[in-house]
Each structure stands twice: as C-alpha cells, then as structure tokens.
Tab-separated table of C-alpha atoms in Angstrom:
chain	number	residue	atom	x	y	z
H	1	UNK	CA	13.058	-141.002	197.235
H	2	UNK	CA	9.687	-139.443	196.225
H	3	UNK	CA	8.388	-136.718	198.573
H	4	UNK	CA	5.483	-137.415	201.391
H	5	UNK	CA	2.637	-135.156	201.708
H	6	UNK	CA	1.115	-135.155	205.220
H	7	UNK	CA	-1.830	-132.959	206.681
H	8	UNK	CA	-2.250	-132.161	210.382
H	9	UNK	CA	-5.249	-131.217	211.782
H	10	UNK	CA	-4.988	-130.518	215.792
H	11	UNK	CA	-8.460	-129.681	216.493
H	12	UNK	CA	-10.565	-131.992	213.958
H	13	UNK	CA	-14.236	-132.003	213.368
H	14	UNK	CA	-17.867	-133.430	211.903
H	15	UNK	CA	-19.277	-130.290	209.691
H	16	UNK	CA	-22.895	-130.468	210.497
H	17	UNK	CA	-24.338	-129.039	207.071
H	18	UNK	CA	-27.708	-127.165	207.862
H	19	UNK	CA	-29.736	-125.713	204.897
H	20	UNK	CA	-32.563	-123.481	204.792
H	21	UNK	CA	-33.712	-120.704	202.854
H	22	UNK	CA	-33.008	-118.062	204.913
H	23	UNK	CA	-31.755	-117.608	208.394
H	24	UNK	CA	-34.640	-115.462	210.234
H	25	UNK	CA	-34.199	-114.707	214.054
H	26	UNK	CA	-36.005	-115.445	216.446
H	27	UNK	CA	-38.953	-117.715	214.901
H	28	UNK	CA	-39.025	-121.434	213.958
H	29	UNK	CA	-36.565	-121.766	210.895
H	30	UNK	CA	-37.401	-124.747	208.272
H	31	UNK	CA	-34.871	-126.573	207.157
H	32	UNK	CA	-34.390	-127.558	203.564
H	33	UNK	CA	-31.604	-130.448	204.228
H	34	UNK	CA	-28.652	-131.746	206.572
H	35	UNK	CA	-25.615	-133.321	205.817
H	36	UNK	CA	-22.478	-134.480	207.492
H	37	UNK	CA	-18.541	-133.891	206.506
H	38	UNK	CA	-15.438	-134.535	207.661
H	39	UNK	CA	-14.541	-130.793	209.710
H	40	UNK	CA	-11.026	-129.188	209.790
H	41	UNK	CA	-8.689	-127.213	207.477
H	42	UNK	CA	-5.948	-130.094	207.338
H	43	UNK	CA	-8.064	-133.098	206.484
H	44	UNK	CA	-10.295	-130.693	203.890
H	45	UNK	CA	-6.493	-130.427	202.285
H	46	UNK	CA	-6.193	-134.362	202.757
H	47	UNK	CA	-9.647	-134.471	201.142
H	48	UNK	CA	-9.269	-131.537	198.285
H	49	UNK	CA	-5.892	-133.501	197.361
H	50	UNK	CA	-6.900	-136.972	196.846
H	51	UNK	CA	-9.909	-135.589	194.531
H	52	UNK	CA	-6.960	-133.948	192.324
H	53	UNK	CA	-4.661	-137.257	192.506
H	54	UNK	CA	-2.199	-137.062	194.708
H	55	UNK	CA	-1.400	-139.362	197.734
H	56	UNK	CA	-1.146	-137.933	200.912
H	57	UNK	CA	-1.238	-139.193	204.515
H	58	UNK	CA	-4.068	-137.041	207.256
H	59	UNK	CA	-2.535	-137.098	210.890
H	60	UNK	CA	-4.127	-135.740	213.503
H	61	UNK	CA	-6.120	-136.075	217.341
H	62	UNK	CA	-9.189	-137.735	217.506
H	63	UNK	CA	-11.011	-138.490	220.209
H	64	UNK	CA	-13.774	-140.693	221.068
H	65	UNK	CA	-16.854	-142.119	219.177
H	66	UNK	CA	-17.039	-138.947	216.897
H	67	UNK	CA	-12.742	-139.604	216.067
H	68	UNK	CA	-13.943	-142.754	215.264
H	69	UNK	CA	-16.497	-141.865	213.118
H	70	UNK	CA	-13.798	-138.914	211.117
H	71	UNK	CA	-10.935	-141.779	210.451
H	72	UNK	CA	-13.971	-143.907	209.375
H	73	UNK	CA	-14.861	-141.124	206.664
H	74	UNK	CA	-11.696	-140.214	205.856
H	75	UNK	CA	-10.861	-144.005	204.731
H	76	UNK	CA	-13.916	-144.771	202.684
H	77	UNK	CA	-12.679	-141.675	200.770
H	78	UNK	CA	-9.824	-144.012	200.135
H	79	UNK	CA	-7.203	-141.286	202.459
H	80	UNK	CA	-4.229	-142.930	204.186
H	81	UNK	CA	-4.558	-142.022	207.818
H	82	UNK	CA	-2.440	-141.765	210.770
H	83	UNK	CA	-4.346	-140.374	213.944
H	84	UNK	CA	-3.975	-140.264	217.383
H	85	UNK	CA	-6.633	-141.222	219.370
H	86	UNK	CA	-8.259	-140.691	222.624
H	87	UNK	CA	-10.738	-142.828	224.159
H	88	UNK	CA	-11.880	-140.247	226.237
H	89	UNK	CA	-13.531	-136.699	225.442
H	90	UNK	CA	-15.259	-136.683	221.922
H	91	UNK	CA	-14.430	-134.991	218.775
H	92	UNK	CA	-16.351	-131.535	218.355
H	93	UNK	CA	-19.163	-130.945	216.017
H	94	UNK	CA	-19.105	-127.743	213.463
H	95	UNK	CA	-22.572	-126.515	212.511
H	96	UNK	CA	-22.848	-124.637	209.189
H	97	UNK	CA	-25.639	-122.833	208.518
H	98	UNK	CA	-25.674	-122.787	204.595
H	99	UNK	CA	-28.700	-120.271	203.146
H	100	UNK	CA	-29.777	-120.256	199.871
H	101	UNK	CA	-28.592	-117.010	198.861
H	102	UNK	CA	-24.818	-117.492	199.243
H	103	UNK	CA	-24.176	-116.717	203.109
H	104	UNK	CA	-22.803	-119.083	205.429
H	105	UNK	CA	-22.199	-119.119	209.251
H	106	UNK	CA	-20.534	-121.296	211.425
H	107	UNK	CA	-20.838	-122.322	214.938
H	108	UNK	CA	-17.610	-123.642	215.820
H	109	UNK	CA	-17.291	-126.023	219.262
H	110	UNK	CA	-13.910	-125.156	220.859
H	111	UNK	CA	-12.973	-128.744	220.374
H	112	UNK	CA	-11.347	-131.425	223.325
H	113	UNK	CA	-8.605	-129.609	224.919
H	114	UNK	CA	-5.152	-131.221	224.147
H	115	UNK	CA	-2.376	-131.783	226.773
H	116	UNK	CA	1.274	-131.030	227.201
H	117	UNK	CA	1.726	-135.224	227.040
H	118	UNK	CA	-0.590	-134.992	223.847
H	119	UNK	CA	1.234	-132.898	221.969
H	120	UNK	CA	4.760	-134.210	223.025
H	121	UNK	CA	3.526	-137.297	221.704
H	122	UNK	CA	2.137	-136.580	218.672
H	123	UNK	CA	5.309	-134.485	218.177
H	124	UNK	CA	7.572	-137.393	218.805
H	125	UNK	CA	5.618	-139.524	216.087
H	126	UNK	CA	5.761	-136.613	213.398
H	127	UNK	CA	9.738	-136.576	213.783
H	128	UNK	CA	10.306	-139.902	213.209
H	129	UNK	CA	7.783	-140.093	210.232
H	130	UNK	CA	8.517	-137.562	208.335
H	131	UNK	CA	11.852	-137.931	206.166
H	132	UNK	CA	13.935	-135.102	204.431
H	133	UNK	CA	12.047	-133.083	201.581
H	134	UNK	CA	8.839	-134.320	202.637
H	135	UNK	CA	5.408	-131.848	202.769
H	136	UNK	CA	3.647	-130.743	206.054
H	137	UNK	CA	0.888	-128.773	205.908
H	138	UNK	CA	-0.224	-127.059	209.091
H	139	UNK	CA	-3.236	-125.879	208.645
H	140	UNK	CA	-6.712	-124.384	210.814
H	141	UNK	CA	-7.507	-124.351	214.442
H	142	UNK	CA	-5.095	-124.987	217.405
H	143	UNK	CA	-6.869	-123.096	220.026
H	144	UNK	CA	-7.399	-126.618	222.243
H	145	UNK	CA	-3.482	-126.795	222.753
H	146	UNK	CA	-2.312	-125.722	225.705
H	147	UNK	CA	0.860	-124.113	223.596
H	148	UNK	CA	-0.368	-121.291	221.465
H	149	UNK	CA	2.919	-121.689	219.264
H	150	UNK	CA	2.075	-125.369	219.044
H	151	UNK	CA	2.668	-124.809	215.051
H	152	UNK	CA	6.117	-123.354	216.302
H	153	UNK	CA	7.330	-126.177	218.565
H	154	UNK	CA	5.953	-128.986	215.590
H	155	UNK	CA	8.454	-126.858	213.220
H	156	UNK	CA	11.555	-126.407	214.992
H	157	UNK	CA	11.504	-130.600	216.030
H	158	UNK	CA	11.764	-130.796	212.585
H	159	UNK	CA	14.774	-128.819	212.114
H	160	UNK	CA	17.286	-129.974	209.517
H	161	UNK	CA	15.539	-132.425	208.146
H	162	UNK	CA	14.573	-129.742	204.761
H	163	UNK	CA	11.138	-130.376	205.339
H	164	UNK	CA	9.049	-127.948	202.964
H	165	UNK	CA	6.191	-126.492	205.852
H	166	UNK	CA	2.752	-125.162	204.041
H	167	UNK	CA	1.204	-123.095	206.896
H	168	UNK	CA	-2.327	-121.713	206.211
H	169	UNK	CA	-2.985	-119.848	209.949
H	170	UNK	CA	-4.494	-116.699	211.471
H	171	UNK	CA	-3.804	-114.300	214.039
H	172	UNK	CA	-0.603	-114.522	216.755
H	173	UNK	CA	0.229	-117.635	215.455
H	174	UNK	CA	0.705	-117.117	211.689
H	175	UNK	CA	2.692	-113.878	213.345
H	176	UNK	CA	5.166	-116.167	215.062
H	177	UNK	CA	5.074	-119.043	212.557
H	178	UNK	CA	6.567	-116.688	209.823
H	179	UNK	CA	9.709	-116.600	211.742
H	180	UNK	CA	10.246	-120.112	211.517
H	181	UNK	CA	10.724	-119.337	207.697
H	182	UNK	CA	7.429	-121.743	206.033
H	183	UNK	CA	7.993	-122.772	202.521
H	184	UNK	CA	4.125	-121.157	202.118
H	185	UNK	CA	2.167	-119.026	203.832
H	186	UNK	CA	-1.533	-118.248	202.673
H	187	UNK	CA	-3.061	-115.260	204.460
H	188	UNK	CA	-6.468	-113.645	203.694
H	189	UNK	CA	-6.077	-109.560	203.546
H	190	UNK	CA	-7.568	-109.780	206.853
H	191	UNK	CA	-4.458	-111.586	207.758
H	192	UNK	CA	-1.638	-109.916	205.944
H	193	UNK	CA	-2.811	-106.458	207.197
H	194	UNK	CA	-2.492	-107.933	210.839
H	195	UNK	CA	0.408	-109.316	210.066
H	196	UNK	CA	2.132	-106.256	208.531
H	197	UNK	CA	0.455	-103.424	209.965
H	198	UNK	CA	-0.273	-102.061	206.537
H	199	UNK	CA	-3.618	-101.301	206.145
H	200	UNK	CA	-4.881	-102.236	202.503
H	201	UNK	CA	-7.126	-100.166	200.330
H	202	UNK	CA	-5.446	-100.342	196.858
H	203	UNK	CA	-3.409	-102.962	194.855
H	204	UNK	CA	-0.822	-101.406	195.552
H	205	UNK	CA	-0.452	-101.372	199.430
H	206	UNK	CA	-1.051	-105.177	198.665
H	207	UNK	CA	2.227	-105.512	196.994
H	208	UNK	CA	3.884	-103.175	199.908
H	209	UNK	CA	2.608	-105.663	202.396
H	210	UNK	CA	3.628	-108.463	200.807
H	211	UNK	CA	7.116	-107.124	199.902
H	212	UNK	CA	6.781	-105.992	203.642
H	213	UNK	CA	7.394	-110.165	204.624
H	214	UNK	CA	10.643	-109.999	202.786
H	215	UNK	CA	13.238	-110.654	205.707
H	216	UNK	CA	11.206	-113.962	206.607
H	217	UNK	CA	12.431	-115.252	203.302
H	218	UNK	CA	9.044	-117.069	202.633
H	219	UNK	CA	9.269	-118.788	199.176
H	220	UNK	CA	5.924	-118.650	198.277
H	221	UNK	CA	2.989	-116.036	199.397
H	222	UNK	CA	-0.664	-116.467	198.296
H	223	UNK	CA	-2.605	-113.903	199.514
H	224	UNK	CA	-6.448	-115.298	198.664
H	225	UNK	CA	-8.629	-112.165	198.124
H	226	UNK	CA	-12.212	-114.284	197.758
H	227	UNK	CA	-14.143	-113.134	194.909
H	228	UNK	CA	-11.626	-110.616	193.747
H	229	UNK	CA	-8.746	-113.755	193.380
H	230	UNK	CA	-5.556	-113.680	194.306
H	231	UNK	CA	-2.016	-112.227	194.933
H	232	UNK	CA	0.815	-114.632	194.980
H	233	UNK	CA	4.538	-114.091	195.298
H	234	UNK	CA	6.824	-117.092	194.054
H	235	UNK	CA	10.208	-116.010	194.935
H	236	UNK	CA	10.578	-113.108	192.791
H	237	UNK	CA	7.892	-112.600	190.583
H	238	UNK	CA	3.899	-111.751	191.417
H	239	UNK	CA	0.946	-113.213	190.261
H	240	UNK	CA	-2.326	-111.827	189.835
H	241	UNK	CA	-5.318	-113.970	189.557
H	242	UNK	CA	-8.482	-113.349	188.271
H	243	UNK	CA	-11.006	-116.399	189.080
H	244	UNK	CA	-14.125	-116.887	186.912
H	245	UNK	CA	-17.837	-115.686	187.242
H	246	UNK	CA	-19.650	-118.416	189.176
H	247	UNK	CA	-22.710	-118.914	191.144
H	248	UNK	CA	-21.811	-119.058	194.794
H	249	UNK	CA	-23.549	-121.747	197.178
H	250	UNK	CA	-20.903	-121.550	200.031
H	251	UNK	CA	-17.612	-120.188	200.500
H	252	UNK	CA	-16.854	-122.098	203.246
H	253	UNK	CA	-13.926	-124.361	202.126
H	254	UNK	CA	-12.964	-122.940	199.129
H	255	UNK	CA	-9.296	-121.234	201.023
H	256	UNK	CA	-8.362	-124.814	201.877
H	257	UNK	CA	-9.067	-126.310	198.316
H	258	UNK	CA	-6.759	-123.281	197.112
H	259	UNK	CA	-4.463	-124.600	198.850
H	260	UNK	CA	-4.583	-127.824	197.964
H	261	UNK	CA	-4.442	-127.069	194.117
H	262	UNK	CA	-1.037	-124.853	195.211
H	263	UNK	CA	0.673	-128.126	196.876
H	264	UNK	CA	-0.765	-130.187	193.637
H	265	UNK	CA	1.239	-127.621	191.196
H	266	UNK	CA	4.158	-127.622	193.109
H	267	UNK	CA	4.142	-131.472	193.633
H	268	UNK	CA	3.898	-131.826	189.780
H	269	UNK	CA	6.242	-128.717	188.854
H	270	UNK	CA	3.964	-127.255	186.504
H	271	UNK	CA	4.385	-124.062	185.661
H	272	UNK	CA	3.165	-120.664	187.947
H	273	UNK	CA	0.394	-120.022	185.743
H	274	UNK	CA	-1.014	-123.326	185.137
H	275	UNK	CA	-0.760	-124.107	188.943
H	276	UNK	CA	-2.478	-121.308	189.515
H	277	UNK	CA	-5.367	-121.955	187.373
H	278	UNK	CA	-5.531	-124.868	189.162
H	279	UNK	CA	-5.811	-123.763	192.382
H	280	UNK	CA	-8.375	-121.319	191.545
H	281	UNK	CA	-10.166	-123.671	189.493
H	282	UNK	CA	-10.596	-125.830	192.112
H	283	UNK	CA	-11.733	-123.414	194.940
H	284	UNK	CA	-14.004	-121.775	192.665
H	285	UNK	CA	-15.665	-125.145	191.839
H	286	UNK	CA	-15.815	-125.667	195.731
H	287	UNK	CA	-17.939	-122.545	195.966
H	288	UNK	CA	-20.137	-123.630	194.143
H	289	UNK	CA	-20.670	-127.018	196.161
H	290	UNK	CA	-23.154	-127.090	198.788
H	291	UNK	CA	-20.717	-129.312	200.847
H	292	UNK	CA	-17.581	-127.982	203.239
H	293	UNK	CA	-15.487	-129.500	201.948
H	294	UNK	CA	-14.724	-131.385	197.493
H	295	UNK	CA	-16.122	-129.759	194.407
H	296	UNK	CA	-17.075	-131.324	191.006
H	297	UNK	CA	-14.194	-132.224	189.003
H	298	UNK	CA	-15.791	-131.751	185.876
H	299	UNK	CA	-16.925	-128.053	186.723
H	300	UNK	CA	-13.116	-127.964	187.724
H	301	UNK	CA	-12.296	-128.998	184.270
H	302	UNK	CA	-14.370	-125.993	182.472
H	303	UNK	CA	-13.612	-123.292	184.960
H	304	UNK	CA	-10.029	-123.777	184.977
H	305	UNK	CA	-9.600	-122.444	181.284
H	306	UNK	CA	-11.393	-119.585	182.599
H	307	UNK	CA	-8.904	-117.931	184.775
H	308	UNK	CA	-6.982	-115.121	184.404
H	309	UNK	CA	-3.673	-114.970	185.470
H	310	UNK	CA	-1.359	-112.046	184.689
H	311	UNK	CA	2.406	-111.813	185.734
H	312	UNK	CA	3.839	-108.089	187.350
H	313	UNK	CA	6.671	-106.743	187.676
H	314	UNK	CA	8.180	-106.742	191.062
C-alpha cells in the first residue's frame, strides 16, 4: 500500500501580508500592498508539497469564521483536508510586515487556546487514520496546547505502527521530541546549539553538534543555515549545500518549503544530491516570493541546476 503524507498544524493561521517600503517608527507608514495566506508551518508544507506534486492530506484545529475561511483556501488550492473545527473562538491572524529591502517581521497572535478534550480528540482521530509507513509531519507552533510535549504525546499514540515522523520544532520541545527518535529533524543553528550545548562558530563545531545527536538515532538531520545553505546528515554520510545567488524579497517561509522538497525526495527515492537540490531549489525560489508561503516553479526549475552540493567525509 502506497504511503500517506499528512501535515498537522495545531495552532493555524491567516498571514496578513503588509508591504511598504520601509518600516519607520513612530510616524504614519504607507503601505505599498496587502495580501492574505493561509498561516502555519504544517499547512505551508501541505501547500509547498502539492506545488511540487505530491498528494498529501492538511489536518489540523480550526476554529470559527477565520477556520472556515483557512479550509476554504486550502481546498481551492486543490489540498485534501481533514480539520477539526470549533465553532467557537476564531482562528488567529499573523501580520507580516514585508519591506522592500529584504527584512521581514512578524506579529504573531498566540492563537485559540486548545483543551485537554481537544487534543485527546484530535489524537484519537490521527491513530486511527494514519496506517503503518505513512508520513507525519509535525511542524510550527504548539504554544495554545495546554501540553507543552503535545508533539510527544501525538508520537508515542502512534507507537508501532512504523510511522516515519518529520518534526521541524524549536526550543524545549524539539529537546524532548528527539527522544522519541523522529525519522527527521530540521533545526536552524539557533536550534542545534540549544539543543546540544555546543556553541557554533566554525564548520566544524557544526559537524560536532550534529554528530553530538548520535544516541537519538535520528535518520536524517538538516540543519538549514539561511543564506549560507545547509548541513544535512543522512544516516552516515554529510551533505553540504551551497544554494544559489538570488535576490531576496522575504525569507519568511522558505525553512518550511525546505522541508517540503526533503519529504518530496524521499517520497520519490531520488538520490541525496538531487533531493537536495530540490529542496534548496525550492526554498530559494520561495525567497524570492513576496508571499509566505509557494514560489514560482519555473524559477524553481533554473535555480535548481544551480546548487552546490558536496558530499564529506564523516
């Protein structure tokens, strides 16, 4: 039986898209343009994925007019969905401030907070859905549950069923995720230096701390560096990527669609270097969208024979 991809997104959003020129203090800012997209790490991997072919199904909490509104988005972009919703509360808004030369901020809401019965239930539903050697990527924001180890509890329900976990999270719960032994982790060097203690400052303490996550037995480790690439460990061999020179609109994004190109290689067993250009293809592309969240598929197409990767020893 083929393998399922599903994306979970806890703490789902609208990304508000503000553009102006420049962000000035204090004074009346102009803006140059707004736009709306569908917010949250898990659905931008739904999204990202179904732009690069493959089927996957976006689960989630929703709540109100505003969860209305994201399932409504997420199905005209032809994405199979599968949310729980809540009549009450309302989805939060993201607002992304998106200058012209390159910087972007974002106001995050906290989001409706989830409860114990919630999460139980959405639980239940994800154990009997998801069948043996199918995908889950847990992914972004959880800080409305009530659990802090939310990602922990979703994992260990689905114990023995060989289900391959993608986890893309920050802070004390990518720290206690690890030991649940993810098929991928992907942390920033912000990340991997909290999660190691090894502070980084040359190539090589990179390698140190990622050899350092050894005795979690984690098949695959992408470190994302941003402009500088990539470090990834695939069982025993590392990766170094070098992405291509591109004119940056907005970073925001561009870790997610990384990711995405990652589960696209692995779902098509191509080879570590060609998923790899993928992957970096794609979130380089995404930088240079003005949008959270897609990139251009024919800038995908001529960037991607412009990365560099190089294979090193271990």
């Amino acid at each position: 039986m083929k393998s399922r991809i599903y994306t979970v997104t806890l703490n789902p959003a609208i990304d508000q898209m503000i553009y102006l020129r420049e962000f000035v203090p204090d004074i009346t800012n102009r803006l140059t343009g707004t736009k709306e997209c569908v917010g949250g790490k898990g659905t931008h991997v739904s999204q990202n994925l179904n732009l690069l072919g493959v089927e996957n199904t976006a689960l989630g909490i929703v709540h109100g007019e505003r969860g209305i509104k994201i399932m409504d988005m997420l199905k005209a972009d032809g994405i199979e969905i599968d949310f729980q919703y809540n009549e009450k509360g309302n989805t939060r808004i993201n607002y992304l401030l998106i200058e012209a030369t390159g910087k972007c901020t974002c106001l995050s809401d906290k989001g409706v907070q989830l409860t114990e019965e919630d999460i139980q239930k959405f639980t239940d539903h994800l154990k009997e859905k998801l069948e043996e050697n199918d995908f889950l990527i847990l992914s972004g924001d959880a800080s409305n549950c009530p659990d802090p180890y939310v990602y922990n509890k979703i994992i260990q329900s689905l114990f023995g069923k060989q289900i391959r976990i993608f986890l893309d999270a920050s802070g004390e719960t990518l720290k206690k995720c690890v030991e649940e032994h993810p098929y991928m982790i992907k942390p920033n060097q912000d990340e991997l230096e909290y999660l190691t203690g090894i502070m980084i400052q040359t190539e090589e303490d990179l390698r140190e701390a990622v050899k350092a996550l050894d005795r979690y037995e984690i098949p695959v480790v992408a470190v994302s560096l941003g402009k500088k690439g990539s470090l990834v460990r695939i069982e025993e061999k590392f990766y170094r990527v070098y992405p291509p020179e591109i004119n940056v609109c907005n970073t925001i994004g561009c870790g997610d669609c990384f990711l995405s190109g990652l589960i696209y290689g692995i779902v098509n067993e191509l080879s570590a270097e060609e998923m790899l250009r993928v992957a970096t293809a794609a979130s380089a592309a995404t930088a240079e969208s003005n949008l959270s969240v897609g990139f251009d598929r024919k800038r995908f197409t001529e960037l991607k024979s412009q990365v560099r990767v190089e294979q090193e020893k271990r």
